[in-house]
Coordinates of C-alpha atoms in Angstrom, one line a residue:
M1 CA 31.5 -20.7 10.1
T2 CA 28.4 -18.6 11.0
E3 CA 25.3 -20.6 11.7
A4 CA 21.6 -19.7 11.8
S5 CA 18.6 -20.9 13.8
V6 CA 15.2 -20.6 12.1
V7 CA 12.0 -19.4 13.9
I8 CA 8.6 -20.0 12.3
C9 CA 5.5 -18.5 13.9
A10 CA 2.1 -20.1 13.4
H11 CA -1.4 -19.6 14.8
T12 CA -3.9 -21.6 12.9
L13 CA -4.6 -25.3 12.0
D14 CA -6.1 -24.0 8.7
R15 CA -2.5 -23.6 7.5
W16 CA -1.2 -27.0 8.6
S17 CA -0.1 -28.1 5.2
E18 CA 1.6 -24.7 4.6
L19 CA 3.4 -25.0 7.9
T20 CA 4.7 -28.5 7.2
R21 CA 5.9 -27.3 3.8
A22 CA 7.7 -24.4 5.4
V23 CA 9.4 -26.7 7.9
N24 CA 10.4 -29.1 5.2
S25 CA 11.9 -26.3 3.1
V26 CA 14.2 -25.4 6.0
R27 CA 15.1 -29.0 6.5
N28 CA 16.3 -29.2 2.9
Q29 CA 18.7 -26.2 3.0
T30 CA 22.2 -26.4 1.5
R31 CA 23.4 -24.9 4.8
A32 CA 21.6 -26.7 7.6
A33 CA 19.9 -24.7 10.4
R34 CA 21.4 -25.3 13.8
E35 CA 17.8 -25.7 15.0
I36 CA 14.2 -25.1 13.8
V37 CA 11.8 -23.6 16.3
V38 CA 8.0 -23.4 15.7
V39 CA 6.2 -20.9 18.0
V40 CA 2.4 -21.3 18.2
D41 CA 0.3 -18.4 19.2
N42 CA -2.8 -19.1 21.3
N43 CA -3.7 -22.5 19.8
D44 CA -3.2 -25.6 21.9
A45 CA -4.5 -27.9 19.3
L46 CA -2.0 -26.7 16.8
R47 CA 0.8 -26.8 19.3
E48 CA 0.0 -30.4 20.3
R49 CA -0.1 -31.5 16.7
A50 CA 3.1 -29.8 15.8
A51 CA 4.9 -31.3 18.8
R52 CA 3.6 -34.7 17.9
E53 CA 4.2 -34.7 14.1
L54 CA 7.1 -32.3 13.4
S55 CA 10.0 -34.4 14.3
G56 CA 13.3 -32.8 15.0
V57 CA 11.6 -29.4 15.6
T58 CA 11.3 -27.5 18.9
V59 CA 7.7 -26.5 19.4
L60 CA 6.9 -23.7 21.8
A61 CA 3.8 -21.8 22.9
N62 CA 4.0 -18.0 22.6
A63 CA 5.1 -17.0 26.1
K64 CA 4.8 -13.2 25.4
E65 CA 2.1 -10.9 24.2
A66 CA -0.2 -12.4 21.6
G67 CA 0.7 -11.7 18.0
L68 CA 3.7 -12.1 15.7
S69 CA 6.1 -9.9 17.7
G70 CA 5.6 -11.9 20.8
G71 CA 6.0 -15.2 18.9
R72 CA 9.2 -14.1 17.3
M73 CA 10.7 -13.0 20.6
T74 CA 9.6 -16.3 22.3
G75 CA 11.5 -18.1 19.6
A76 CA 14.5 -15.8 19.6
E77 CA 15.0 -16.4 23.4
C78 CA 15.1 -20.1 22.8
V79 CA 17.6 -20.4 19.9
T80 CA 21.4 -20.6 20.3
A81 CA 22.9 -19.7 16.9
P82 CA 24.5 -16.3 16.3
V83 CA 22.0 -15.5 13.5
I84 CA 18.2 -15.9 13.7
A85 CA 16.2 -16.3 10.5
F86 CA 12.5 -15.8 10.5
L87 CA 10.3 -17.5 8.0
D88 CA 6.5 -17.3 7.7
D89 CA 4.4 -20.4 8.2
D90 CA 2.9 -20.0 4.8
A91 CA 6.2 -19.5 3.0
V92 CA 8.6 -21.8 1.3
A93 CA 12.4 -21.2 1.3
D94 CA 14.5 -21.9 -1.7
P95 CA 17.2 -24.6 -1.0
H96 CA 20.0 -21.9 -1.0
W97 CA 18.0 -19.5 1.3
L98 CA 20.1 -19.8 4.5
E99 CA 23.4 -20.1 2.6
E100 CA 22.6 -16.9 0.7
L101 CA 21.5 -15.1 3.9
L102 CA 24.6 -16.2 5.8
E103 CA 26.9 -14.9 3.1
A104 CA 25.9 -11.3 4.1
Y105 CA 27.3 -11.8 7.6
K106 CA 30.8 -12.0 6.4
D107 CA 30.6 -8.2 6.6
P108 CA 30.7 -7.3 10.4
A109 CA 28.7 -4.2 9.7
V110 CA 25.7 -6.2 8.6
L111 CA 23.0 -6.1 11.3
G112 CA 20.7 -8.4 9.4
A113 CA 19.7 -9.6 6.0
G114 CA 16.7 -10.5 3.9
G115 CA 15.8 -11.4 0.3
P116 CA 13.0 -11.4 -2.2
V117 CA 9.5 -12.7 -1.2
E118 CA 7.8 -14.0 -4.4
P119 CA 4.1 -14.6 -4.5
L120 CA 2.9 -18.2 -4.6
W121 CA -0.5 -17.5 -6.2
Q122 CA -3.2 -19.9 -5.1
A123 CA -5.5 -18.3 -7.6
P124 CA -4.8 -16.2 -10.7
P125 CA -4.2 -12.6 -9.6
P126 CA -6.9 -10.2 -10.9
S127 CA -6.0 -8.1 -13.9
W128 CA -6.3 -4.9 -11.9
F129 CA -3.7 -5.9 -9.2
P130 CA -0.6 -3.8 -9.6
G131 CA 2.9 -5.1 -9.0
E132 CA 3.7 -1.9 -7.1
F133 CA 1.2 -3.1 -4.4
R134 CA 2.4 -6.6 -3.9
W135 CA 3.2 -5.5 -0.3
V136 CA -0.5 -5.9 0.2
V137 CA 0.0 -9.6 0.1
G138 CA 3.3 -9.6 2.0
C139 CA 5.6 -9.9 -1.1
T140 CA 8.4 -7.9 -2.7
Y141 CA 6.9 -5.2 -4.8
T142 CA 7.9 -3.4 -8.0
G143 CA 10.0 -0.4 -7.2
M144 CA 11.2 -1.5 -3.7
H145 CA 14.3 0.5 -2.9
V146 CA 17.6 -1.3 -2.9
R147 CA 20.8 0.7 -3.0
D148 CA 24.2 -1.0 -3.2
G149 CA 22.8 -4.1 -1.7
R150 CA 21.3 -2.2 1.3
I151 CA 17.7 -1.8 2.3
R152 CA 16.0 0.0 5.2
N153 CA 14.3 -3.2 6.3
P154 CA 13.7 -6.8 5.1
I155 CA 10.2 -8.1 4.6
G156 CA 9.2 -10.1 7.7
A157 CA 8.5 -13.3 5.7
N158 CA 12.2 -13.4 4.8
M159 CA 14.3 -11.8 7.5
S160 CA 17.4 -12.6 9.5
V161 CA 19.2 -10.7 12.2
R162 CA 22.3 -11.1 14.4
A163 CA 21.1 -12.5 17.8
D164 CA 23.1 -10.0 19.7
V165 CA 21.7 -7.1 17.7
L166 CA 18.1 -8.3 18.4
R167 CA 18.9 -8.5 22.1
R168 CA 20.7 -5.2 22.4
T169 CA 18.0 -3.4 20.4
G170 CA 15.2 -4.7 22.5
G171 CA 13.4 -6.8 20.0
F172 CA 10.2 -6.2 18.1
T173 CA 7.4 -4.0 19.4
S174 CA 3.8 -5.1 19.3
Q175 CA 2.5 -1.6 19.0
L176 CA 2.4 -1.9 15.3
G177 CA 0.4 -5.1 15.0
R178 CA -3.1 -5.2 13.6
R179 CA -4.6 -6.0 17.0
K180 CA -3.0 -2.9 18.4
L181 CA -4.3 -0.9 15.4
G182 CA -7.8 -2.0 15.9
F183 CA -8.2 -4.3 12.9
S184 CA -9.6 -7.8 13.1
V185 CA -7.3 -10.8 12.5
S186 CA -9.0 -14.0 11.4
G187 CA -8.3 -17.1 9.5
R188 CA -8.8 -18.4 6.0
G189 CA -11.7 -17.0 4.0
R190 CA -12.1 -13.7 5.9
I191 CA -10.3 -10.4 5.9
G192 CA -7.6 -10.7 8.4
G193 CA -4.6 -13.0 8.2
K194 CA -1.3 -12.4 9.9
A195 CA -1.3 -10.0 12.8
E196 CA 1.6 -7.8 11.8
S197 CA 2.1 -4.6 9.9
C198 CA 5.3 -2.5 10.5
E199 CA 7.1 -4.2 13.3
E200 CA 10.0 -5.1 11.2
T201 CA 10.4 -1.6 9.8
E202 CA 10.4 0.0 13.3
F203 CA 12.8 -2.5 14.7
C204 CA 15.3 -2.1 11.8
I205 CA 15.2 1.7 12.1
R206 CA 15.9 1.4 15.8
A207 CA 18.7 -1.1 15.3
A208 CA 20.4 1.0 12.7
R209 CA 20.3 4.0 15.0
Q210 CA 21.7 2.1 17.9
H211 CA 24.5 0.5 15.8
A212 CA 26.5 3.2 14.1
G213 CA 27.7 2.1 10.7
G214 CA 25.5 -1.0 10.7
Y215 CA 23.2 -1.7 7.8
W216 CA 20.6 -4.2 6.6
A217 CA 21.7 -6.3 3.6
Y218 CA 19.6 -7.5 0.6
R219 CA 20.5 -10.8 -0.9
P220 CA 18.7 -11.4 -4.2
G221 CA 19.5 -15.2 -4.0
A222 CA 17.9 -15.6 -0.6
R223 CA 14.5 -16.2 -2.0
V224 CA 11.3 -17.4 -0.4
H225 CA 7.8 -18.0 -2.0
H226 CA 4.9 -16.7 0.0
A227 CA 1.4 -18.3 -0.4
V228 CA -1.3 -15.9 -1.5
P229 CA -4.7 -17.4 -1.1
A230 CA -7.7 -16.3 -3.2
H231 CA -9.3 -14.3 -0.5
R232 CA -6.3 -12.0 -0.4
L233 CA -6.9 -11.1 -4.1
T234 CA -10.1 -9.2 -3.6
W235 CA -10.7 -5.5 -3.7
K236 CA -12.0 -5.8 -0.1
Y237 CA -8.8 -7.2 1.1
F238 CA -6.8 -4.7 -0.9
V239 CA -8.7 -1.8 0.8
H240 CA -8.2 -3.4 4.2
R241 CA -4.5 -3.8 3.8
C242 CA -4.1 -0.2 2.6
L243 CA -6.0 1.0 5.7
V244 CA -3.8 -1.1 8.0
E245 CA -0.6 0.2 6.3
G246 CA -1.6 3.8 6.5
S247 CA -2.5 3.5 10.2
A248 CA 0.7 1.6 10.9
K249 CA 2.8 4.2 9.2
A250 CA 1.2 6.9 11.4
V251 CA 2.3 5.0 14.5
L252 CA 5.7 4.3 13.0
T253 CA 6.1 8.0 12.4
D254 CA 5.4 8.7 16.0
L255 CA 7.9 6.0 17.1
A256 CA 10.7 6.6 14.6
G257 CA 10.1 10.1 13.2
S258 CA 9.0 11.0 9.7
K259 CA 12.6 11.2 8.3
D260 CA 13.4 7.6 8.9
G261 CA 9.9 6.3 9.1
L262 CA 8.8 7.6 5.7
R263 CA 12.1 8.0 3.8
A264 CA 11.5 4.9 1.6
E265 CA 7.8 5.7 1.2
G266 CA 8.7 9.2 0.0
R267 CA 10.6 7.9 -3.0
Y268 CA 7.9 5.3 -3.6
V269 CA 5.2 8.0 -3.8
R270 CA 7.3 10.6 -5.7
E271 CA 8.9 8.2 -8.3
V272 CA 7.6 4.7 -8.4
L273 CA 3.8 5.3 -8.3
P274 CA 3.7 8.2 -10.8
R275 CA 5.8 6.3 -13.2
A276 CA 3.6 3.2 -12.9
V277 CA 0.4 5.2 -13.4
A278 CA 1.8 6.9 -16.5
T279 CA 3.0 3.6 -18.0
N280 CA -0.3 1.9 -17.4
L281 CA -2.4 4.8 -18.7
R282 CA -0.3 4.9 -21.9
A283 CA -1.0 1.2 -22.4
A284 CA -4.7 1.7 -21.7
M285 CA -4.8 4.3 -24.5
H286 CA -3.6 1.5 -26.9
G287 CA -6.6 -0.7 -25.9
R288 CA -5.2 -2.7 -23.0
F289 CA -8.0 -2.1 -20.5
S290 CA -6.4 -4.1 -17.7
E291 CA -3.5 -1.6 -17.5
G292 CA -6.1 1.2 -17.1
Q293 CA -7.6 -0.8 -14.2
R294 CA -4.1 -1.1 -12.6
A295 CA -3.6 2.6 -12.9
G296 CA -6.9 3.2 -11.1
A297 CA -6.0 0.7 -8.4
I298 CA -2.6 2.4 -7.8
I299 CA -4.3 5.8 -7.5
A300 CA -7.0 4.3 -5.2
G301 CA -4.5 2.4 -3.1
F302 CA -2.4 5.5 -2.5
T303 CA -5.4 7.6 -1.7
I304 CA -6.8 5.0 0.8
T305 CA -3.4 4.6 2.5
A306 CA -2.8 8.3 2.7
F307 CA -6.3 8.8 4.2
A308 CA -5.7 6.1 6.8
Y309 CA -2.3 7.7 7.7
A310 CA -3.9 11.2 8.0
A311 CA -6.9 9.9 10.0
A312 CA -4.6 8.0 12.4
R313 CA -2.3 11.1 12.8
L314 CA -5.4 13.2 13.6
G315 CA -6.9 10.6 15.9
G316 CA -9.7 9.7 13.5
T317 CA -11.1 6.4 12.3
T318 CA -10.9 4.4 9.1
E319 CA -13.9 2.2 9.8
A320 CA -16.4 4.2 7.7
L321 CA -14.1 4.4 4.7
S322 CA -13.4 0.6 5.0
R323 CA -17.2 -0.1 4.9
H324 CA -17.8 2.2 1.9
L325 CA -14.9 1.1 -0.2
G326 CA -15.4 -2.6 0.6
S327 CA -18.9 -2.4 -0.7
R328 CA -17.6 -1.3 -4.1
A329 CA -15.7 -4.6 -4.6
R330 CA -17.6 -5.4 -7.8
V331 CA -16.0 -2.4 -9.6
W332 CA -12.6 -4.0 -9.4
R333 CA -13.3 -7.6 -10.2
A334 CA -11.2 -9.1 -12.9

């Protein structure tokens, strides 16, 4: 029977309660993990507390380049199971999470598997926030492309991979993290958050290219719930994440080519967003003002992301646009 090890990366004591909740959710799985590894990035106080208080868990310091990619690879080199599952430190896995993920590996063509990432709102989401942009807060978004149980890449908060595939493919690259893209990463209450952007996408594309006939599976029952704090529900954070995403997609295109790097995004832009805008505008015409706000947020989000992509491809900067749009936060308050 296939087993999985679970790697959880953490970097701040501010999320201690979330980290313990994530670990406990893995402990309570219907299919037990062979081992649970917590990798701490550049925080001795957190590492010492985790080693002291998280019983039955292996705690490591990130031994590679700072950031999420380095943390994941540190954990991956330590575990022994044939499947490695990655869970965010601020996510909670459903009890059947590992069992559902491991079902996918009955097909030898499966390179890895993921499932839905549902928002665990810590404050009511603003009325303007569109479901099509839940990727801004690291969650599964309305219109995400799934075909015959296959996806281009799982969301990093809920991702698993065969250990040998990770090893042969060369692991995650840190070129697509926010630090590499020139965006600040900080703790609770400021813009920042996790130091990742498109590492999973690039890795999954690379793995599929190197393993002919292999694919990434989507398991709807392998569900996790991802904490979304109030500071990630502001217009300023929305703009910031769109800028990060656009810049990261430009780097991804350089690494993976536009055909694979933007295939899913092409469908999203051509079909999902126009349909959502039209639906929301029709509702707004019948007096539901919040739907009109959502239509505006979709248009703005796409424009900002496209601008950041173009600026990065042309070697430009997104800092001026970030300052300008961030100052207009009051327009989008709920």
